[in-house]
């Protein structure tokens, strides 16, 4: 395999819960994508609320990991105000980008937040250069390409459109075109475009011939169930095509899955080998390269997905003294899930209650009908969870800051911070007065001001105060918070309140009510002679631009 530079491609990990977020950070992800309750394409994931998402974003920002917020569903009018209000807070928390499906929402977000990236969700079904160019012209900075795209189409986009490109490299696939599946909505009223897909494609179906008779080979088969995508050894191809980000699917999956898959791709991008068995022990469908390499449907669909589970072979079914047993060919752990086949060719699973070493034997009433000589597969490896729990979260970047506090009677108190030759200043709201009973001491000031986060190293702390002065402790705490805010703004970890020249297009109003606004019409024509056909009385606020008209 040719050498691949680790820093050439961003690894984007799913964070469907706070536990999965920690797993992504521990395993070396460059960025994470996460959803907010009600507005992500995974409505049944343990999505973040507005209380814990701020903590999640800061956790990432302190480790130089980017955070992309998924607004990748279609938005109802009654939800528009709420989602914009949430977007404002997420912007201020420091989110790096919004992933959007709804074009109206995308244009509004880009107008309000001129300095944030908008990523086109794979739900927008972009698989050609015209679609990518269209999105670029509407202010999108990245396109998450449809999973149906081929290498030829991908190469054309890379060579002709100056826009960031992101593709999926691992995880579950859909049977229908990205963003176009209505099967779940029609069958059960749960729309995939609202994040509520019931996955009817994973169920068994039978195919009938033209006479209505069931075709034996296609009777009760998972004929619509795709295998899982895995491009483990195709990363160099993607790098040559100038792919900016590779995405791992899995916001509904366990933290162990996130940890192991991300860790594997981090190694692959460093040109290191991986144990592929570990990938099959956190996700048990067969793997495919998807449509990227023009595979035929038989290489994409798993007709017996309920039977053809993958995992690592850990044992074999044997018989000892007329009783069925399992002989292990490698060590297994308490908590591991095993996949077994009985004498009726049916499959079932058991969870181990103790550790077993190589060549040890397991006998149990639960396996009394094991099919002799059948392979024993491990579908879930508890040791991956153990490694995840034992892996320590990397320490956040450390910031060395010098402080100076000045307190003079008849003036506001002043707190200065110096970081990398940059000076930050904040003042108390009140004017300092002589204390009537309990003057503030240097010790009081240190106790309140030095309550910085652990990743801040305080160097010098000079204090210059008049004797016998008074300042409320709550003001000292507020000054510390204000100086921290200034430093975080400087570091780009948070943003100030939204301001935009075009923010008048949107008025924050009462819930479920969108106020109408008088709009100015911009009309572009290619011939000045056409002006006589325009009714200026109907459009008094028109702006006429003569040039090449765009279709």
GROMACS .gro file of N, CA and C in nm, residues 445-520:
model
  228
  445UNK      N    1  -0.922   3.797   4.671
  445UNK     CA    2  -0.913   3.819   4.527
  445UNK      C    3  -0.855   3.696   4.457
  446UNK      N    4  -0.747   3.641   4.513
  446UNK     CA    5  -0.686   3.522   4.454
  446UNK      C    6  -0.782   3.405   4.452
  447UNK      N    7  -0.855   3.385   4.561
  447UNK     CA    8  -0.948   3.271   4.570
  447UNK      C    9  -1.053   3.274   4.460
  448UNK      N   10  -1.099   3.393   4.423
  448UNK     CA   11  -1.205   3.404   4.322
  448UNK      C   12  -1.148   3.408   4.180
  449UNK      N   13  -1.045   3.487   4.160
  449UNK     CA   14  -0.992   3.507   4.025
  449UNK      C   15  -0.921   3.383   3.973
  450UNK      N   16  -0.855   3.307   4.059
  450UNK     CA   17  -0.776   3.193   4.014
  450UNK      C   18  -0.857   3.068   3.984
  451UNK      N   19  -0.989   3.078   3.987
  451UNK     CA   20  -1.073   2.962   3.956
  451UNK      C   21  -1.085   2.942   3.805
  452UNK      N   22  -0.973   2.941   3.737
  452UNK     CA   23  -0.969   2.918   3.593
  452UNK      C   24  -0.982   2.767   3.565
  453UNK      N   25  -1.022   2.730   3.445
  453UNK     CA   26  -1.024   2.587   3.408
  453UNK      C   27  -0.885   2.525   3.423
  454UNK      N   28  -0.880   2.393   3.435
  454UNK     CA   29  -0.755   2.324   3.463
  454UNK      C   30  -0.651   2.340   3.353
  455UNK      N   31  -0.697   2.366   3.230
  455UNK     CA   32  -0.600   2.378   3.120
  455UNK      C   33  -0.544   2.519   3.106
  456UNK      N   34  -0.571   2.604   3.204
  456UNK     CA   35  -0.510   2.738   3.208
  456UNK      C   36  -0.402   2.739   3.315
  457UNK      N   37  -0.282   2.772   3.272
  457UNK     CA   38  -0.169   2.780   3.365
  457UNK      C   39  -0.146   2.928   3.398
  458UNK      N   40  -0.168   2.962   3.522
  458UNK     CA   41  -0.151   3.101   3.565
  458UNK      C   42  -0.007   3.122   3.607
  459UNK      N   43   0.061   3.213   3.537
  459UNK     CA   44   0.200   3.243   3.570
  459UNK      C   45   0.206   3.347   3.680
  460UNK      N   46   0.240   3.470   3.646
  460UNK     CA   47   0.243   3.578   3.745
  460UNK      C   48   0.101   3.626   3.772
  461UNK      N   49   0.077   3.664   3.897
  461UNK     CA   50  -0.051   3.726   3.932
  461UNK      C   51  -0.020   3.844   4.025
  462UNK      N   52  -0.014   3.962   3.966
  462UNK     CA   53   0.014   4.083   4.043
  462UNK      C   54  -0.117   4.145   4.092
  463UNK      N   55  -0.114   4.190   4.217
  463UNK     CA   56  -0.233   4.255   4.275
  463UNK      C   57  -0.191   4.390   4.332
  464UNK      N   58  -0.256   4.495   4.286
  464UNK     CA   59  -0.232   4.630   4.338
  464UNK      C   60  -0.366   4.688   4.382
  465UNK      N   61  -0.386   4.698   4.514
  465UNK     CA   62  -0.513   4.750   4.564
  465UNK      C   63  -0.488   4.851   4.677
  466UNK      N   64  -0.580   4.948   4.687
  466UNK     CA   65  -0.576   5.040   4.800
  466UNK      C   66  -0.613   4.965   4.927
  467UNK      N   67  -0.576   5.022   5.039
  467UNK     CA   68  -0.612   4.960   5.166
  467UNK      C   69  -0.760   4.982   5.195
  468UNK      N   70  -0.816   4.882   5.260
  468UNK     CA   71  -0.952   4.895   5.314
  468UNK      C   72  -1.057   4.926   5.206
  469UNK      N   73  -1.051   4.848   5.094
  469UNK     CA   74  -1.152   4.866   4.989
  469UNK      C   75  -1.251   4.750   4.992
  470UNK      N   76  -1.365   4.771   4.926
  470UNK     CA   77  -1.468   4.667   4.922
  470UNK      C   78  -1.511   4.642   4.778
  471UNK      N   79  -1.521   4.514   4.744
  471UNK     CA   80  -1.578   4.472   4.616
  471UNK      C   81  -1.651   4.341   4.638
  472UNK      N   82  -1.776   4.328   4.594
  472UNK     CA   83  -1.850   4.203   4.613
  472UNK      C   84  -1.780   4.086   4.545
  473UNK      N   85  -1.783   3.969   4.609
  473UNK     CA   86  -1.719   3.851   4.553
  473UNK      C   87  -1.781   3.811   4.419
  474UNK      N   88  -1.912   3.837   4.405
  474UNK     CA   89  -1.977   3.800   4.279
  474UNK      C   90  -1.921   3.883   4.162
  475UNK      N   91  -1.876   4.004   4.190
  475UNK     CA   92  -1.815   4.085   4.084
  475UNK      C   93  -1.679   4.031   4.046
  476UNK      N   94  -1.603   3.982   4.143
  476UNK     CA   95  -1.475   3.919   4.113
  476UNK      C   96  -1.496   3.797   4.023
  477UNK      N   97  -1.597   3.717   4.057
  477UNK     CA   98  -1.628   3.599   3.976
  477UNK      C   99  -1.667   3.638   3.834
  478UNK      N  100  -1.746   3.746   3.823
  478UNK     CA  101  -1.789   3.790   3.691
  478UNK      C  102  -1.672   3.842   3.610
  479UNK      N  103  -1.579   3.910   3.675
  479UNK     CA  104  -1.460   3.959   3.603
  479UNK      C  105  -1.378   3.841   3.551
  480UNK      N  106  -1.366   3.736   3.631
  480UNK     CA  107  -1.294   3.617   3.584
  480UNK      C  108  -1.365   3.556   3.463
  481UNK      N  109  -1.497   3.544   3.471
  481UNK     CA  110  -1.572   3.488   3.358
  481UNK      C  111  -1.558   3.575   3.233
  482UNK      N  112  -1.561   3.706   3.253
  482UNK     CA  113  -1.550   3.798   3.138
  482UNK      C  114  -1.413   3.790   3.072
  483UNK      N  115  -1.307   3.777   3.153
  483UNK     CA  116  -1.174   3.769   3.094
  483UNK      C  117  -1.155   3.636   3.021
  484UNK      N  118  -1.214   3.529   3.076
  484UNK     CA  119  -1.210   3.399   3.009
  484UNK      C  120  -1.283   3.405   2.875
  485UNK      N  121  -1.395   3.474   2.873
  485UNK     CA  122  -1.471   3.489   2.749
  485UNK      C  123  -1.387   3.559   2.643
  486UNK      N  124  -1.317   3.664   2.683
  486UNK     CA  125  -1.232   3.736   2.588
  486UNK      C  126  -1.122   3.646   2.531
  487UNK      N  127  -1.061   3.566   2.616
  487UNK     CA  128  -0.955   3.477   2.570
  487UNK      C  129  -1.010   3.371   2.476
  488UNK      N  130  -1.127   3.316   2.511
  488UNK     CA  131  -1.188   3.214   2.426
  488UNK      C  132  -1.230   3.271   2.291
  489UNK      N  133  -1.277   3.396   2.293
  489UNK     CA  134  -1.310   3.463   2.166
  489UNK      C  135  -1.185   3.478   2.080
  490UNK      N  136  -1.075   3.515   2.144
  490UNK     CA  137  -0.948   3.531   2.072
  490UNK      C  138  -0.902   3.397   2.014
  491UNK      N  139  -0.923   3.288   2.090
  491UNK     CA  140  -0.881   3.155   2.045
  491UNK      C  141  -0.978   3.095   1.943
  492UNK      N  142  -1.093   3.159   1.924
  492UNK     CA  143  -1.192   3.106   1.830
  492UNK      C  144  -1.273   2.993   1.888
  493UNK      N  145  -1.272   2.978   2.020
  493UNK     CA  146  -1.347   2.869   2.083
  493UNK      C  147  -1.494   2.904   2.100
  494UNK      N  148  -1.528   3.031   2.104
  494UNK     CA  149  -1.666   3.076   2.110
  494UNK      C  150  -1.677   3.198   2.019
  495UNK      N  151  -1.799   3.245   2.000
  495UNK     CA  152  -1.821   3.364   1.918
  495UNK      C  153  -1.907   3.462   1.995
  496UNK      N  154  -1.905   3.587   1.948
  496UNK     CA  155  -1.991   3.688   2.008
  496UNK      C  156  -2.132   3.674   1.955
  497UNK      N  157  -2.224   3.750   2.012
  497UNK     CA  158  -2.362   3.747   1.968
  497UNK      C  159  -2.370   3.779   1.819
  498UNK      N  160  -2.461   3.712   1.752
  498UNK     CA  161  -2.473   3.723   1.607
  498UNK      C  162  -2.499   3.865   1.563
  499UNK      N  163  -2.420   3.911   1.467
  499UNK     CA  164  -2.444   4.040   1.403
  499UNK      C  165  -2.425   4.020   1.254
  500UNK      N  166  -2.515   4.074   1.175
  500UNK     CA  167  -2.505   4.059   1.031
  500UNK      C  168  -2.570   4.177   0.962
  501UNK      N  169  -2.509   4.222   0.853
  501UNK     CA  170  -2.568   4.331   0.778
  501UNK      C  171  -2.705   4.294   0.724
  502UNK      N  172  -2.725   4.164   0.701
  502UNK     CA  173  -2.850   4.120   0.640
  502UNK      C  174  -2.947   4.058   0.741
  503UNK      N  175  -2.921   4.078   0.869
  503UNK     CA  176  -3.003   4.010   0.967
  503UNK      C  177  -3.146   4.062   0.971
  504UNK      N  178  -3.171   4.178   0.905
  504UNK     CA  179  -3.307   4.230   0.904
  504UNK      C  180  -3.402   4.141   0.826
  505UNK      N  181  -3.349   4.043   0.750
  505UNK     CA  182  -3.439   3.955   0.675
  505UNK      C  183  -3.516   3.863   0.768
  506UNK      N  184  -3.467   3.853   0.889
  506UNK     CA  185  -3.532   3.760   0.983
  506UNK      C  186  -3.558   3.830   1.115
  507UNK      N  187  -3.679   3.824   1.164
  507UNK     CA  188  -3.714   3.883   1.292
  507UNK      C  189  -3.745   3.772   1.391
  508UNK      N  190  -3.679   3.776   1.506
  508UNK     CA  191  -3.710   3.678   1.607
  508UNK      C  192  -3.846   3.713   1.668
  509UNK      N  193  -3.941   3.628   1.644
  509UNK     CA  194  -4.077   3.658   1.688
  509UNK      C  195  -4.131   3.541   1.767
  510UNK      N  196  -4.260   3.543   1.798
  510UNK     CA  197  -4.320   3.443   1.884
  510UNK      C  198  -4.314   3.306   1.819
  511UNK      N  199  -4.317   3.205   1.900
  511UNK     CA  200  -4.310   3.068   1.854
  511UNK      C  201  -4.420   3.039   1.753
  512UNK      N  202  -4.383   2.956   1.652
  512UNK     CA  203  -4.479   2.909   1.552
  512UNK      C  204  -4.544   3.022   1.473
  513UNK      N  205  -4.480   3.139   1.464
  513UNK     CA  206  -4.536   3.249   1.388
  513UNK      C  207  -4.425   3.316   1.310
  514UNK      N  208  -4.435   3.315   1.180
  514UNK     CA  209  -4.336   3.380   1.096
  514UNK      C  210  -4.395   3.508   1.043
  515UNK      N  211  -4.334   3.619   1.078
  515UNK     CA  212  -4.385   3.749   1.033
  515UNK      C  213  -4.348   3.772   0.888
  516UNK      N  214  -4.437   3.839   0.815
  516UNK     CA  215  -4.407   3.871   0.676
  516UNK      C  216  -4.324   3.997   0.670
  517UNK      N  217  -4.240   4.006   0.571
  517UNK     CA  218  -4.152   4.120   0.555
  517UNK      C  219  -4.166   4.174   0.413
  518UNK      N  220  -4.150   4.302   0.400
  518UNK     CA  221  -4.150   4.364   0.268
  518UNK      C  222  -4.017   4.333   0.202
  519UNK      N  223  -4.022   4.263   0.089
  519UNK     CA  224  -3.900   4.219   0.024
  519UNK      C  225  -3.862   4.310  -0.091
  520UNK      N  226  -3.734   4.328  -0.109
  520UNK     CA  227  -3.684   4.399  -0.226
  520UNK      C  228  -3.657   4.297  -0.336
   0.00000   0.00000   0.00000
